[in-house]
CSV table of C-alpha atoms in Angstrom, one decimal:
chain,number,residue,atom,x,y,z
A,127,MET,CA,162.1,115.3,-82.9
A,128,GLY,CA,158.4,115.9,-82.4
A,129,PRO,CA,156.1,117.7,-83.0
A,130,LEU,CA,156.6,116.8,-86.6
A,131,ILE,CA,154.6,119.3,-88.6
A,132,PRO,CA,155.7,122.5,-86.8
A,133,GLN,CA,159.3,121.5,-87.5
A,134,GLU,CA,158.4,120.5,-91.1
A,135,ILE,CA,159.7,117.0,-90.5
A,136,ILE,CA,156.7,115.9,-92.4
A,137,SER,CA,155.1,118.3,-94.9
A,138,LEU,CA,152.3,120.7,-94.1
A,139,ASP,CA,150.3,119.0,-96.8
A,140,TRP,CA,149.8,116.0,-94.5
A,141,ASN,CA,148.2,118.3,-91.8
A,142,LEU,CA,144.6,117.9,-92.9
A,143,VAL,CA,145.0,114.1,-93.6
A,144,ILE,CA,146.4,113.7,-90.1
A,145,ALA,CA,143.5,115.8,-88.7
A,146,PHE,CA,141.0,113.5,-90.4
A,147,VAL,CA,142.7,110.3,-89.1
A,148,VAL,CA,143.0,111.6,-85.6
A,149,GLY,CA,139.3,112.7,-85.8
A,150,ILE,CA,138.3,109.1,-86.8
A,151,GLY,CA,140.0,107.8,-83.7
A,152,PHE,CA,138.6,110.5,-81.5
A,153,GLY,CA,135.0,109.9,-82.7
A,154,PHE,CA,135.3,106.2,-82.5
A,155,VAL,CA,136.5,106.2,-78.9
A,156,LEU,CA,133.9,108.7,-77.8
A,157,GLU,CA,131.1,106.7,-79.3
A,158,ALA,CA,132.5,103.4,-78.0
A,159,SER,CA,132.6,104.8,-74.5
A,160,GLY,CA,128.9,105.7,-74.6
A,161,PHE,CA,129.5,109.5,-75.1
A,162,SER,CA,126.9,109.4,-77.8
A,163,SER,CA,124.2,109.2,-75.2
A,164,SER,CA,123.1,112.3,-73.3
A,165,ARG,CA,121.5,110.2,-70.6
A,166,LYS,CA,124.9,108.4,-70.1
A,167,LEU,CA,126.8,111.7,-70.1
A,168,ALA,CA,124.4,113.5,-67.7
A,169,GLY,CA,124.9,110.5,-65.3
A,170,ILE,CA,128.0,112.1,-63.9
A,171,PHE,CA,126.0,115.0,-62.4
A,172,TYR,CA,123.6,112.6,-60.5
A,173,GLY,CA,126.0,109.8,-59.8
A,174,TYR,CA,124.2,107.0,-61.6
A,175,ASP,CA,126.8,106.8,-64.4
A,176,THR,CA,130.3,108.3,-64.1
A,177,VAL,CA,131.7,107.2,-67.4
A,178,VAL,CA,132.6,110.9,-68.3
A,179,LEU,CA,134.7,111.3,-65.2
A,180,LYS,CA,136.6,108.0,-65.9
A,181,VAL,CA,137.2,108.6,-69.6
A,182,PHE,CA,138.0,112.3,-69.2
A,183,PHE,CA,140.5,111.9,-66.4
A,184,THR,CA,142.1,108.7,-67.7
A,185,ALA,CA,142.6,110.5,-71.1
A,186,ALA,CA,144.1,113.6,-69.4
A,187,ILE,CA,146.5,111.6,-67.3
A,188,THR,CA,147.6,109.4,-70.2
A,189,ALA,CA,148.3,112.5,-72.3
A,190,MET,CA,150.1,114.3,-69.5
A,191,LEU,CA,152.3,111.3,-68.7
A,192,GLY,CA,152.8,110.7,-72.4
A,193,LEU,CA,154.0,114.2,-73.0
A,194,LEU,CA,156.3,114.1,-70.0
A,195,TYR,CA,157.9,110.8,-71.1
A,196,LEU,CA,158.2,111.8,-74.8
A,197,SER,CA,159.9,115.0,-73.6
A,198,LEU,CA,162.2,113.1,-71.2
A,199,PHE,CA,163.3,110.9,-74.0
A,200,GLY,CA,163.9,113.9,-76.2
A,201,TRP,CA,161.2,112.8,-78.7
A,202,ILE,CA,159.1,115.9,-78.4
A,203,ASP,CA,160.0,119.6,-77.8
A,204,LEU,CA,157.5,120.8,-75.3
A,205,ASN,CA,158.3,124.4,-76.3
A,206,LEU,CA,156.7,123.8,-79.7
A,207,VAL,CA,153.5,122.3,-78.2
A,208,TYR,CA,150.7,124.9,-78.0
A,209,VAL,CA,149.6,125.9,-74.6
A,210,ASN,CA,146.2,127.7,-74.7
A,211,PRO,CA,146.5,131.1,-73.1
A,212,THR,CA,144.7,131.9,-69.9
A,213,TYR,CA,142.1,134.8,-70.0
A,214,LEU,CA,141.0,134.5,-66.4
A,215,TRP,CA,137.5,136.1,-66.5
A,216,SER,CA,136.3,134.9,-69.8
A,217,ALA,CA,137.5,131.4,-69.0
A,218,ILE,CA,135.5,131.3,-65.7
A,219,ILE,CA,132.3,132.9,-67.1
A,220,GLY,CA,132.5,131.1,-70.4
A,221,GLY,CA,133.0,127.8,-68.5
A,222,ILE,CA,129.9,128.6,-66.3
A,223,ILE,CA,127.8,129.2,-69.4
A,224,MET,CA,129.1,126.0,-71.0
A,225,GLY,CA,128.3,124.1,-67.8
A,226,LEU,CA,124.8,125.4,-67.9
A,227,GLY,CA,124.5,124.3,-71.5
A,228,PHE,CA,125.8,120.9,-70.5
A,229,ILE,CA,123.3,120.2,-67.8
A,230,ILE,CA,120.4,121.6,-69.9
A,231,GLY,CA,121.4,120.1,-73.3
A,232,GLY,CA,123.2,117.0,-72.2
A,233,PHE,CA,126.0,117.2,-74.6
A,234,CYS,CA,129.2,119.1,-75.3
A,235,PRO,CA,130.2,120.0,-78.8
A,236,GLY,CA,132.5,116.9,-79.5
A,237,THR,CA,130.0,114.4,-78.0
A,238,SER,CA,127.1,116.0,-79.9
A,239,VAL,CA,128.8,115.4,-83.2
A,240,CYS,CA,129.5,111.8,-82.4
A,241,ALA,CA,125.9,111.3,-81.2
A,242,ALA,CA,124.5,113.0,-84.3
A,243,ALA,CA,126.7,110.5,-86.3
A,244,ILE,CA,124.7,107.6,-85.0
A,245,GLY,CA,121.4,109.2,-85.5
A,246,LYS,CA,120.5,111.0,-82.3
A,247,ILE,CA,118.1,113.8,-83.4
A,248,ASP,CA,118.5,115.6,-80.1
A,249,ALA,CA,122.2,115.9,-80.8
A,250,MET,CA,121.6,117.3,-84.3
A,251,VAL,CA,119.4,120.0,-82.6
A,252,PHE,CA,122.1,120.6,-80.0
A,253,ILE,CA,124.6,121.3,-82.9
A,254,ILE,CA,122.1,123.8,-84.5
A,255,GLY,CA,122.0,125.4,-81.0
A,256,ILE,CA,125.8,125.7,-80.9
A,257,ILE,CA,125.8,127.3,-84.3
A,258,ILE,CA,123.2,129.8,-83.2
A,259,GLY,CA,125.2,130.5,-80.0
A,260,ILE,CA,128.4,131.1,-81.9
A,261,PHE,CA,126.5,133.4,-84.3
A,262,ILE,CA,125.1,135.4,-81.4
A,263,PHE,CA,128.6,135.7,-79.9
A,264,GLY,CA,130.1,136.8,-83.1
A,265,GLU,CA,127.4,139.3,-84.0
A,266,GLY,CA,127.3,140.9,-80.5
A,267,PHE,CA,131.1,140.8,-80.2
A,268,PRO,CA,131.5,144.6,-79.7
A,269,ILE,CA,129.4,144.3,-76.5
A,270,TRP,CA,131.6,141.6,-74.8
A,271,LYS,CA,134.9,142.3,-76.6
A,272,GLU,CA,136.5,144.0,-73.6
A,273,PHE,CA,135.4,141.3,-71.2
A,274,HIS,CA,136.6,138.6,-73.6
A,275,GLU,CA,140.1,140.0,-73.6
A,276,ALA,CA,140.3,140.9,-69.9
A,277,GLY,CA,142.6,139.1,-67.4
A,278,ASN,CA,145.1,137.9,-70.1
A,279,LEU,CA,147.8,135.9,-68.2
A,280,GLY,CA,149.4,134.5,-71.4
A,281,SER,CA,150.2,130.8,-71.9
A,282,LEU,CA,150.5,130.1,-68.2
A,283,LYS,CA,151.3,126.6,-66.9
A,284,ILE,CA,150.3,125.3,-63.5
A,285,GLN,CA,154.0,124.7,-62.6
A,286,ASP,CA,154.7,128.3,-63.1
A,287,ILE,CA,152.1,129.3,-60.5
A,288,ILE,CA,152.6,126.7,-57.7
A,289,GLY,CA,156.3,126.1,-58.2
A,290,ILE,CA,156.3,122.3,-58.4
A,291,SER,CA,157.6,120.2,-61.3
A,292,GLY,CA,155.4,118.9,-64.0
A,293,GLY,CA,156.2,115.3,-62.9
A,294,LEU,CA,155.1,116.0,-59.3
A,295,PHE,CA,152.0,117.8,-60.4
A,296,THR,CA,151.0,114.9,-62.7
A,297,PHE,CA,151.6,112.5,-59.8
A,298,LEU,CA,149.2,114.6,-57.6
A,299,ILE,CA,146.6,114.6,-60.4
A,300,ILE,CA,146.9,110.9,-60.7
A,301,ILE,CA,146.3,110.4,-56.9
A,302,PHE,CA,143.3,112.9,-57.2
A,303,ALA,CA,141.9,111.0,-60.1
A,304,MET,CA,142.2,107.7,-58.3
A,305,ILE,CA,140.1,109.2,-55.4
A,306,LEU,CA,137.6,110.5,-58.0
A,307,PHE,CA,137.4,107.1,-59.7
A,308,LYS,CA,136.8,105.4,-56.4
A,309,THR,CA,134.1,107.9,-55.5
A,310,GLY,CA,132.5,107.4,-58.9
A,311,GLU,CA,132.4,103.6,-58.5
A,312,TRP,CA,130.8,104.1,-55.1
A,313,ALA,CA,128.2,106.5,-56.4
A,314,GLU,CA,127.3,104.1,-59.2
A,315,SER,CA,126.9,101.3,-56.8
A,316,GLN,CA,124.1,103.3,-55.1
A,317,PHE,CA,121.9,103.1,-58.2
A,318,THR,CA,120.4,100.2,-60.2
A,319,ARG,CA,122.3,100.6,-63.5
A,320,GLU,CA,120.4,101.0,-66.6
A,321,GLU,CA,122.3,101.1,-69.9
A,322,TYR,CA,121.3,103.7,-72.5
B,14,MET,CA,141.5,92.3,-66.3
B,15,LEU,CA,142.8,94.6,-69.1
B,16,VAL,CA,143.3,91.6,-71.3
B,17,ARG,CA,139.8,90.5,-70.7
B,18,GLN,CA,138.5,94.0,-71.7
B,19,VAL,CA,140.6,94.1,-74.8
B,20,ASP,CA,139.4,90.6,-75.6
B,21,GLY,CA,135.8,91.7,-75.1
B,22,TYR,CA,136.4,94.7,-77.4
B,23,ILE,CA,137.7,92.4,-80.2
B,24,LYS,CA,134.5,90.5,-79.7
B,25,ILE,CA,132.6,93.7,-80.3
B,26,PHE,CA,134.4,94.1,-83.6
B,27,MET,CA,133.8,90.5,-84.6
B,28,LYS,CA,130.3,89.7,-83.5
B,29,GLY,CA,128.6,92.9,-82.4
B,30,ASN,CA,127.8,93.6,-78.8
B,31,ASN,CA,125.1,91.0,-78.2
B,32,SER,CA,127.4,88.5,-76.6
B,33,LEU,CA,128.6,91.0,-74.0
B,34,ASN,CA,126.8,92.2,-70.8
B,35,THR,CA,128.1,95.7,-71.4
B,36,LYS,CA,127.6,97.4,-74.7
B,37,TYR,CA,130.4,99.9,-74.2
B,38,LEU,CA,134.1,99.9,-74.0
B,39,ASN,CA,135.6,99.8,-70.5
B,40,PRO,CA,135.9,103.5,-69.5
B,41,TYR,CA,139.5,103.2,-68.3
B,42,VAL,CA,140.6,101.5,-71.5
B,43,ALA,CA,138.6,104.1,-73.5
B,44,GLY,CA,140.3,106.9,-71.5
B,45,MET,CA,143.7,105.5,-72.3
B,46,LEU,CA,142.9,105.2,-76.0
B,47,LEU,CA,141.6,108.8,-76.0
B,48,GLY,CA,144.7,109.9,-74.2
B,49,LEU,CA,146.9,108.2,-76.8
B,50,ILE,CA,144.9,109.9,-79.6
B,51,LEU,CA,145.4,113.2,-78.0
B,52,LEU,CA,149.1,112.5,-77.5
B,53,SER,CA,149.5,111.6,-81.2
B,54,ALA,CA,147.8,114.9,-82.1
B,55,PHE,CA,150.4,116.7,-80.0
B,56,TYR,CA,153.2,114.6,-81.5
B,57,PHE,CA,152.3,115.2,-85.1
B,58,THR,CA,150.9,118.7,-85.1
B,59,GLY,CA,151.9,120.3,-81.7
B,60,ARG,CA,148.2,120.9,-80.9
B,61,GLY,CA,145.5,118.9,-79.3
B,62,LEU,CA,141.9,118.1,-80.1
B,63,GLY,CA,138.9,120.4,-80.4
B,64,ALA,CA,135.3,120.6,-81.5
B,65,SER,CA,133.7,124.1,-81.1
B,66,GLY,CA,136.4,125.6,-83.4
B,67,ALA,CA,135.1,123.5,-86.3
B,68,MET,CA,131.6,124.8,-85.7
B,69,LYS,CA,132.9,128.4,-85.7
B,70,SER,CA,134.4,127.7,-89.1
B,71,VAL,CA,130.9,126.5,-90.2
B,72,VAL,CA,129.3,129.7,-89.0
B,73,THR,CA,132.0,131.9,-90.5
B,74,SER,CA,131.8,130.1,-93.8
B,75,THR,CA,128.0,130.2,-94.0
B,76,LEU,CA,128.0,133.9,-93.1
B,77,ASN,CA,130.6,134.6,-95.6
B,78,THR,CA,128.6,133.0,-98.4
B,79,ILE,CA,125.3,134.8,-97.5
B,80,ALA,CA,126.7,138.1,-96.5
B,81,PRO,CA,130.4,138.6,-97.5
B,82,ASN,CA,130.6,142.3,-96.8
B,83,HIS,CA,129.0,141.9,-93.4
B,84,THR,CA,131.5,139.1,-92.6
B,85,SER,CA,134.6,141.0,-93.6
B,86,ASN,CA,133.4,144.0,-91.5
B,87,SER,CA,132.6,141.9,-88.5
B,88,GLU,CA,135.0,142.4,-85.6
B,89,TYR,CA,134.8,138.8,-84.7
B,90,PHE,CA,134.5,136.8,-87.9
B,91,ALA,CA,136.6,139.0,-90.3
B,92,LYS,CA,140.0,137.5,-89.2
B,93,TYR,CA,138.9,134.1,-90.4
B,94,VAL,CA,138.2,135.2,-94.0
B,95,ALA,CA,140.9,137.8,-94.3
B,96,ASP,CA,143.0,137.7,-97.6
B,97,GLY,CA,140.5,135.2,-99.2
B,98,LYS,CA,141.1,132.6,-96.6
B,99,ASN,CA,138.6,129.7,-96.6
B,100,PRO,CA,137.6,129.0,-92.9
B,101,MET,CA,136.6,125.4,-93.9
B,102,ASN,CA,140.2,124.6,-94.8
B,103,SER,CA,141.2,124.1,-91.2
B,104,TRP,CA,142.6,121.4,-89.0
B,105,LEU,CA,139.6,121.3,-86.7
B,106,VAL,CA,137.1,121.0,-89.6
B,107,PHE,CA,138.9,117.9,-91.0
B,108,GLU,CA,139.3,116.5,-87.5
B,109,ILE,CA,135.5,116.9,-86.9
B,110,LEU,CA,134.7,115.2,-90.2
B,111,GLY,CA,136.8,112.4,-88.9
B,112,VAL,CA,134.8,112.3,-85.7
B,113,VAL,CA,131.6,111.9,-87.7
B,114,LEU,CA,133.1,108.9,-89.6
B,115,GLY,CA,134.6,107.4,-86.4
B,116,GLY,CA,131.5,107.8,-84.4
B,117,PHE,CA,129.4,106.3,-87.2
B,118,LEU,CA,131.8,103.3,-87.6
B,119,SER,CA,131.7,102.6,-83.8
B,120,GLY,CA,127.9,102.9,-83.8
B,121,ALA,CA,127.7,100.6,-86.8
B,122,PHE,CA,129.9,97.9,-85.3
B,123,ALA,CA,128.0,98.0,-82.0
B,124,GLY,CA,124.5,98.1,-83.7
B,125,ARG,CA,123.6,101.5,-82.3
B,126,LEU,CA,122.7,103.3,-85.5
B,127,LYS,CA,119.2,104.5,-85.0
B,128,LEU,CA,117.4,107.7,-85.8
B,129,LYS,CA,115.8,108.8,-82.5
B,130,VAL,CA,115.3,111.5,-79.9
B,131,GLU,CA,116.8,110.1,-76.7
B,132,HIS,CA,115.1,111.3,-73.4
B,133,HIS,CA,114.0,110.3,-70.0
B,134,PRO,CA,110.5,108.8,-70.0
B,135,PHE,CA,109.4,111.7,-67.7
B,136,ILE,CA,109.8,114.3,-70.4
B,137,THR,CA,108.4,114.4,-73.9
B,138,SER,CA,110.5,114.4,-77.1
B,139,ASN,CA,109.5,118.0,-77.8
B,140,LYS,CA,110.7,119.1,-74.4
B,141,ARG,CA,114.0,117.2,-75.0
B,142,ILE,CA,114.4,118.9,-78.3
B,143,ALA,CA,113.8,122.4,-76.8
B,144,LEU,CA,116.3,121.6,-74.0
B,145,ALA,CA,118.9,120.4,-76.5
B,146,LEU,CA,118.5,123.6,-78.5
B,147,SER,CA,118.8,125.9,-75.5
B,148,GLY,CA,121.8,123.9,-74.2
B,149,GLY,CA,123.5,124.1,-77.5
B,150,VAL,CA,123.0,127.9,-77.8
B,151,LEU,CA,124.5,128.3,-74.3
B,152,PHE,CA,127.4,125.9,-75.1
B,153,GLY,CA,128.1,127.6,-78.4
B,154,PHE,CA,128.1,131.1,-76.8
B,155,GLY,CA,130.2,129.9,-73.8
B,156,SER,CA,132.8,128.2,-76.0
B,157,GLN,CA,133.5,131.4,-77.8
B,158,LEU,CA,133.7,133.5,-74.6
B,159,GLY,CA,135.8,130.8,-73.0
B,160,ARG,CA,138.0,130.2,-76.1
B,161,GLY,CA,137.3,126.5,-76.5
B,162,CYS,CA,135.0,123.8,-75.2
B,163,THR,CA,135.5,120.6,-73.2
B,164,SER,CA,137.9,119.1,-75.7
B,165,GLY,CA,139.8,122.0,-76.9
B,166,SER,CA,140.1,124.1,-73.8
B,167,ALA,CA,139.6,121.7,-70.9
B,168,LEU,CA,141.0,118.3,-72.0
B,169,THR,CA,143.8,119.5,-74.3
B,170,GLY,CA,144.6,122.3,-71.9
B,171,MET,CA,144.9,120.0,-68.9
B,172,ALA,CA,147.2,117.7,-70.8
B,173,VAL,CA,149.7,120.6,-71.4
B,174,PHE,CA,149.3,121.9,-67.8
B,175,SER,CA,147.6,125.0,-69.0
B,176,LEU,CA,145.9,127.0,-66.3
B,177,GLN,CA,143.2,127.8,-68.7
B,178,GLY,CA,142.5,124.1,-69.2
B,179,PHE,CA,142.0,123.5,-65.4
B,180,ILE,CA,139.8,126.6,-65.1
B,181,SER,CA,137.6,125.5,-68.0
B,182,MET,CA,137.3,122.0,-66.6
B,183,ILE,CA,136.4,123.2,-63.1
B,184,ALA,CA,134.0,125.8,-64.4
B,185,ILE,CA,132.2,123.6,-66.9
B,186,PHE,CA,131.8,120.5,-64.7
B,187,GLY,CA,131.4,122.4,-61.4
B,188,THR,CA,128.6,124.6,-62.8
B,189,ALA,CA,126.8,121.6,-64.3
B,190,PHE,CA,127.2,119.8,-61.0
B,191,ILE,CA,125.8,122.7,-59.0
B,192,PHE,CA,122.8,123.3,-61.3
B,193,ALA,CA,122.1,119.5,-61.7
B,194,TYR,CA,119.6,119.8,-58.8
B,195,PHE,CA,117.4,122.3,-60.7
B,196,PHE,CA,117.3,120.2,-63.9
B,197,ARG,CA,116.9,116.8,-62.2
B,198,LYS,CA,113.4,116.3,-63.6
B,199,ASN,CA,114.8,116.1,-67.1
B,200,TRP,CA,117.4,113.4,-66.3
B,201,ILE,CA,116.3,111.4,-63.3
B,202,GLY,CA,112.6,112.2,-63.2
B,203,GLY,CA,112.5,113.1,-59.6
């Protein structure tokens, strides 16, 4: 029966109310995990705090498994769930630029909003930076338009490429995540922990 | 163990975090909750979470107020204001407003509301501000080129098995990991 709004099971008028409520949960959990601290976030890149790794991968696995089960029970139609299309080159270069922004600025957009909400001035400045960055991209769009649209592979799913089922792929990701969690725990044990 | 964490979290709600050795939610419990929130977004709306998209709406809307002709002629921004559309009337904008409230509430419950510039003692506040600004500019630019940020492209994309999601995740975290060495002074002082 899900997703509810695309099938008009509940009215489109509820869309923005749901957005706001989902956002409250999103912001609450991010802040409660410590994602409102750039020093805690940056810990993953040096090994002294791997909270990002743990929260990010546990969330991804939970949602993947959840979607698989909901679809197995017939409670959600996966064909109506949006799959962001792959534009190979802009995804790679865009990701590299974002990665640089992450290690230099210490936040990503979502975490900067939640850090700004509890009064982190550096996060507010990061948001101003994002706005400038988006403005530059938009104003200079004719320059990188062609590159932005190159390598369009459509809404491609991993299963379509490597020819294994979604369930098996999720299982492999879970195993991989367990190894990462173990590695993260080990890295953290090499440092004297300081909480930020 | 899970019960103890949930119990500890209820304590955070009830008496603030002072009675606990850790100020934050157990990361695995937090990850599960975040996963369930993402799942509920899929269940209700068929789409996941996001962040940079809301900021694009802010840019588009501001630009449209200051220079409407320029905006409707812009190759990038025009589509968001076509036919009198209001870019602020979007799912992601309301979601991000929720994030502000949710983050604020969690910070209030845990006693973390404080106006400050957070940085490693090795660097000055001004340097941290300059770094935050440059990092933000890069992230803002990269999120438009890469069609979404850590939440919208990487996390949401991975949950629906999108190749784009996995590429974003690897590119963002891999790059930051590789370049961490060059920026170590700002984070670990050595």
